[in-house]
XYZ file of C-alpha atoms in Angstrom:
343
model
C 0.031 0.219 -0.077
C 2.635 2.311 0.872
C 4.232 1.845 -2.274
C 1.356 2.102 -4.316
C 0.608 5.661 -2.356
C 4.100 6.900 -3.160
C 3.728 6.278 -6.876
C 0.668 8.209 -6.917
C 2.071 10.962 -5.200
C 5.037 10.888 -7.421
C 2.687 11.156 -10.366
C 1.013 13.940 -8.866
C 4.013 15.772 -8.545
C 4.896 14.997 -12.381
C 1.535 16.801 -13.303
C 2.656 19.712 -10.896
C 5.875 20.158 -12.806
C 4.047 20.111 -16.351
C 1.462 22.357 -15.190
C 4.147 24.777 -14.010
C 5.401 24.573 -17.698
C 2.132 25.614 -18.867
C 1.182 21.985 -20.650
C -0.373 20.212 -17.809
C -3.776 19.951 -16.031
C -2.928 19.190 -12.457
C -0.324 20.664 -9.942
C 0.428 19.356 -6.169
C 1.989 21.246 -3.563
C 5.307 20.486 -2.077
C 4.123 18.966 1.122
C 2.607 16.032 -0.902
C 6.121 14.865 -1.269
C 6.589 14.738 2.656
C 3.378 12.740 2.650
C 4.957 10.357 0.739
C 7.357 9.798 2.959
C 5.141 8.238 5.243
C 3.548 11.009 7.531
C -0.127 10.441 6.824
C -2.481 8.539 8.796
C -3.281 6.385 6.134
C 0.510 5.275 6.174
C 0.679 4.595 9.823
C 1.831 8.114 10.722
C -0.174 10.802 12.611
C -0.726 13.601 10.109
C -3.642 12.795 7.972
C -3.665 13.775 4.116
C -5.956 16.568 3.133
C -6.868 17.145 -0.718
C -7.744 20.511 -2.105
C -8.798 20.740 -5.419
C -8.414 24.044 -7.138
C -10.039 25.277 -10.122
C -7.252 27.243 -11.677
C -3.992 28.563 -10.672
C -4.228 32.292 -11.922
C -2.550 35.142 -9.478
C -5.918 34.747 -7.108
C -5.620 31.220 -6.685
C -2.089 31.061 -6.074
C -2.702 32.924 -3.327
C -5.676 30.805 -2.117
C -3.469 27.691 -2.324
C -0.859 29.402 -0.334
C -3.500 30.201 2.355
C -5.137 26.528 1.919
C -1.585 25.118 2.627
C -0.515 27.348 5.439
C -3.927 26.539 7.424
C -3.443 22.715 6.883
C 0.016 22.584 7.953
C -1.088 24.894 11.140
C -3.515 22.088 11.905
C -1.054 19.416 11.768
C -2.342 17.884 8.191
C -0.224 17.055 5.034
C -2.312 19.069 2.389
C -2.339 17.908 -1.488
C -3.212 20.643 -3.663
C -4.121 19.771 -7.355
C -5.217 22.038 -9.836
C -8.016 21.494 -12.570
C -6.811 24.399 -15.015
C -10.695 24.793 -15.509
C -11.385 21.700 -16.827
C -14.231 19.498 -15.030
C -12.841 16.431 -16.394
C -9.272 17.026 -14.877
C -11.042 18.327 -11.730
C -12.798 14.722 -11.470
C -9.435 12.942 -12.438
C -8.042 15.012 -9.515
C -10.623 14.266 -6.887
C -10.227 10.706 -7.731
C -6.793 10.765 -7.389
C -7.056 12.636 -3.754
C -9.448 9.903 -2.499
C -7.378 7.118 -3.856
C -4.096 8.570 -2.050
C -6.371 8.143 1.291
C -7.007 11.804 1.938
C -9.270 12.013 4.925
C -11.149 15.089 3.583
C -11.477 17.065 0.426
C -11.812 20.557 -0.155
C -13.273 21.736 -3.558
C -13.219 25.135 -5.192
C -15.342 24.098 -8.135
C -14.659 24.868 -12.103
C -18.153 24.683 -12.909
C -21.725 25.191 -10.999
C -23.033 22.136 -12.865
C -19.870 20.400 -14.280
C -18.146 20.050 -10.941
C -21.081 17.802 -9.302
C -19.295 14.590 -10.481
C -16.104 15.261 -8.562
C -18.430 16.174 -5.483
C -20.305 12.874 -5.704
C -16.947 11.051 -6.121
C -16.376 12.145 -2.772
C -19.699 11.128 -1.436
C -19.657 7.908 -2.988
C -16.364 6.970 -1.358
C -17.483 8.251 2.031
C -14.852 11.310 2.340
C -16.228 14.238 3.579
C -16.300 17.045 1.214
C -16.048 20.922 1.971
C -17.188 22.906 -1.113
C -15.332 26.264 -0.890
C -15.948 29.765 -2.241
C -18.204 28.420 -5.491
C -21.402 26.807 -5.033
C -21.720 23.362 -6.727
C -25.266 22.007 -7.816
C -24.560 18.578 -6.596
C -26.825 16.432 -3.968
C -26.648 17.522 -0.528
C -25.679 14.154 0.370
C -22.609 14.119 -1.461
C -20.869 16.893 0.538
C -20.318 17.882 4.133
C -20.623 21.636 4.132
C -20.236 24.736 1.586
C -18.542 27.561 2.838
C -18.209 30.889 0.978
C -18.901 34.694 1.057
C -21.882 36.417 -0.496
C -20.844 36.712 -4.074
C -23.926 39.345 -4.368
C -22.181 41.544 -2.019
C -18.999 41.700 -4.213
C -20.886 43.146 -7.199
C -22.513 45.484 -4.324
C -19.389 46.650 -3.517
C -18.337 47.407 -7.022
C -21.643 49.218 -7.590
C -21.204 51.379 -4.447
C -17.739 52.284 -5.596
C -19.311 53.531 -8.976
C -22.100 55.025 -7.410
C -19.902 57.239 -5.037
C -17.680 57.940 -8.408
C -20.892 59.505 -10.264
C -21.615 61.276 -6.994
C -18.425 62.963 -7.023
C -18.394 63.588 -10.685
C -21.758 64.801 -11.287
C -21.190 65.758 -15.110
C -19.857 62.421 -16.009
C -21.737 59.712 -17.931
C -20.267 56.029 -17.953
C -20.199 54.095 -20.859
C -19.601 50.203 -19.360
C -18.037 47.315 -20.868
C -18.605 44.578 -18.425
C -16.379 41.671 -18.614
C -17.495 38.400 -16.511
C -15.665 35.555 -15.241
C -16.233 32.100 -15.862
C -19.420 31.013 -17.872
C -21.533 28.409 -16.033
C -20.404 29.922 -12.577
C -23.217 30.843 -10.101
C -20.691 33.334 -8.184
C -19.974 34.923 -11.658
C -23.767 35.386 -11.870
C -24.343 36.640 -8.292
C -21.565 39.006 -8.669
C -23.025 40.437 -11.732
C -26.453 40.560 -10.338
C -24.976 42.497 -7.224
C -23.844 45.098 -9.606
C -26.893 45.681 -11.588
C -29.223 45.741 -8.815
C -27.280 48.262 -7.005
C -25.993 50.194 -10.039
C -27.289 49.634 -13.197
C -31.143 49.284 -12.317
C -31.052 52.208 -10.104
C -33.362 55.054 -11.326
C -31.098 57.748 -10.141
C -28.553 56.314 -12.580
C -30.437 56.037 -15.732
C -28.666 58.106 -18.517
C -25.428 58.091 -16.216
C -24.583 54.247 -16.297
C -25.087 52.786 -19.727
C -24.108 48.992 -20.098
C -23.035 49.089 -23.872
C -21.154 45.642 -24.161
C -20.588 42.556 -22.426
C -18.856 39.131 -22.775
C -17.223 36.378 -20.778
C -13.370 36.186 -20.274
C -13.323 32.752 -18.165
C -11.090 34.608 -15.848
C -8.350 34.676 -18.446
C -5.925 37.568 -18.988
C -5.592 37.091 -22.590
C -8.908 36.596 -23.383
C -9.652 39.731 -21.362
C -6.943 41.716 -23.656
C -8.798 40.452 -27.028
C -12.406 41.088 -25.544
C -11.407 44.707 -24.350
C -9.766 45.476 -27.939
C -12.683 44.141 -29.773
C -15.198 46.216 -27.537
C -12.843 49.615 -27.818
C -13.019 49.139 -31.861
C -16.730 48.407 -31.665
C -17.953 50.613 -28.868
C -15.403 53.751 -28.826
C -17.661 55.474 -26.423
C -16.705 53.098 -23.540
C -14.984 54.807 -20.745
C -15.693 52.390 -18.004
C -14.893 48.707 -17.784
C -16.431 46.235 -14.547
C -14.438 42.968 -14.643
C -14.595 40.040 -11.918
C -10.866 39.154 -11.549
C -7.594 41.293 -11.466
C -6.311 39.041 -13.983
C -8.835 40.400 -16.333
C -8.442 43.774 -15.272
C -4.563 43.309 -16.421
C -5.780 42.412 -19.734
C -8.006 45.263 -19.947
C -5.479 47.812 -18.744
C -2.899 46.216 -21.213
C -5.245 46.475 -24.470
C -6.082 49.954 -23.497
C -2.491 50.814 -23.659
C -1.914 48.885 -26.693
C -4.664 51.148 -28.383
C -2.652 54.255 -27.355
C -5.241 55.226 -25.111
C -4.592 56.979 -21.672
C -5.450 54.399 -18.554
C -6.573 57.278 -16.470
C -9.489 58.225 -18.942
C -10.962 55.073 -17.868
C -12.881 53.933 -14.551
C -11.719 50.233 -13.837
C -13.059 48.242 -11.001
C -12.129 44.555 -10.130
C -12.532 41.848 -7.744
C -9.764 39.877 -5.854
C -7.284 42.202 -4.690
C -4.588 39.668 -5.589
C -0.785 40.800 -6.237
C -1.743 41.679 -9.407
C -4.604 43.955 -8.515
C -2.584 45.593 -5.621
C 0.311 46.374 -8.355
C -1.985 47.942 -10.604
C -3.865 49.759 -7.771
C -0.533 51.302 -6.282
C 0.533 52.147 -10.266
C -2.884 53.899 -10.446
C -4.101 52.182 -13.497
C -6.751 50.186 -11.530
C -9.201 52.608 -9.777
C -10.425 49.910 -7.041
C -10.830 46.231 -6.610
C -12.620 44.215 -4.031
C -10.730 42.121 -1.737
C -11.686 38.431 -0.870
C -10.829 37.671 2.699
C -8.934 34.562 1.276
C -7.257 33.783 4.468
C -10.473 33.625 6.181
C -12.100 31.400 3.674
C -9.031 29.021 3.901
C -9.514 29.357 7.822
C -13.090 28.371 7.820
C -12.588 25.391 5.495
C -10.182 24.049 7.890
C -12.400 24.515 10.968
C -15.049 22.726 8.779
C -12.511 19.908 7.716
C -11.612 19.349 11.516
C -15.261 19.003 12.230
C -15.957 16.564 9.761
C -12.683 14.433 10.826
C -14.576 14.938 14.575
C -17.855 13.319 13.175
C -19.528 16.521 13.911
C -22.857 17.284 12.528
C -22.867 20.948 10.671
C -25.263 23.163 8.570
C -25.036 22.587 4.545
C -24.271 26.149 4.097
C -21.879 28.425 6.147
C -21.608 32.165 5.059
C -18.379 34.101 5.915
C -19.469 37.617 6.921
C -17.556 40.666 5.382
C -15.775 38.186 2.792
C -16.100 41.042 0.262
C -14.436 44.760 1.095
C -13.661 47.528 -0.967
C -9.659 47.876 -1.606
C -8.355 51.080 -3.190
C -4.723 52.436 -3.403
C -5.511 54.475 -0.319
C -6.640 51.957 2.230
C -5.046 48.598 0.478
C -2.122 47.973 2.825
C -4.352 48.531 5.885
C -7.026 46.467 4.526
C -4.537 43.426 3.930
C -3.083 43.685 7.409
C -6.600 43.452 9.080
C -7.284 40.542 7.153
C -4.278 38.636 7.869
C -3.276 38.666 4.286
C 0.035 40.955 4.722
């Protein structure tokens, strides 16, 4: 059994190296190597293996992975992190690998609201507690232990408030918005947009002052956001505001504006994540605002429920994280990161 487990972990590490080179679909944390050395409970040691299935490895998810790994190690576990690169087939394969490795629980940040359900079901079928984190997955409740997340509608509300405050401070300004969504098929993406629509686009007082002129999905990809922005600027030269759902996409937007020879300062650009990428653009003055996701708190909360699962406790099927989304600007970002344990 030890030899088989070691081979599985080595295979996962091969996927990790391939993914770092841009050609693979999976990645694994370095702590899996330690697990292969015999520290997991399934191998007779004291530290249980805990699996983490990540939907991607953009700048935000890299930071999220660090927090997951940090909190798992602090709890005395051996974390194994696998990356699906947005592919639900790879996600299912990753989760099956985590189960076969002997993980005592699996945390899933799903690729797709519907398409990730088989990965959750695999955990349920194997009797492995599954903690769905960050993004809802339409799986049978019997298949997972609990769902922990912030209120994604609130993320859009925070963006809306920033835009509304900008309009109040600039009463002669009319904003023509290009909205660039994240991943298609994601309930969190839909909820974020709905929050922005409800609290900004649909407000009677904003009629004629905020116009949604173009919208498209960029799948949380900077290059796609770049190409979409280029097309939008060509088709709708009146656009002077971009609202997007990830800092990587904001980077694509900013670079596309620059490539057109247009002044970035002429555009209001609002994002979500407060990742290292977003922070750099905030401090350069090219990004006006982003929405901090309290990623460390998500990792801590997920770890709390992993422990409850290991202890055999019964919990609610949904456990929201209060104040998960907060506005970040160049002026408050350092203080905000410290307050949320992210600096």
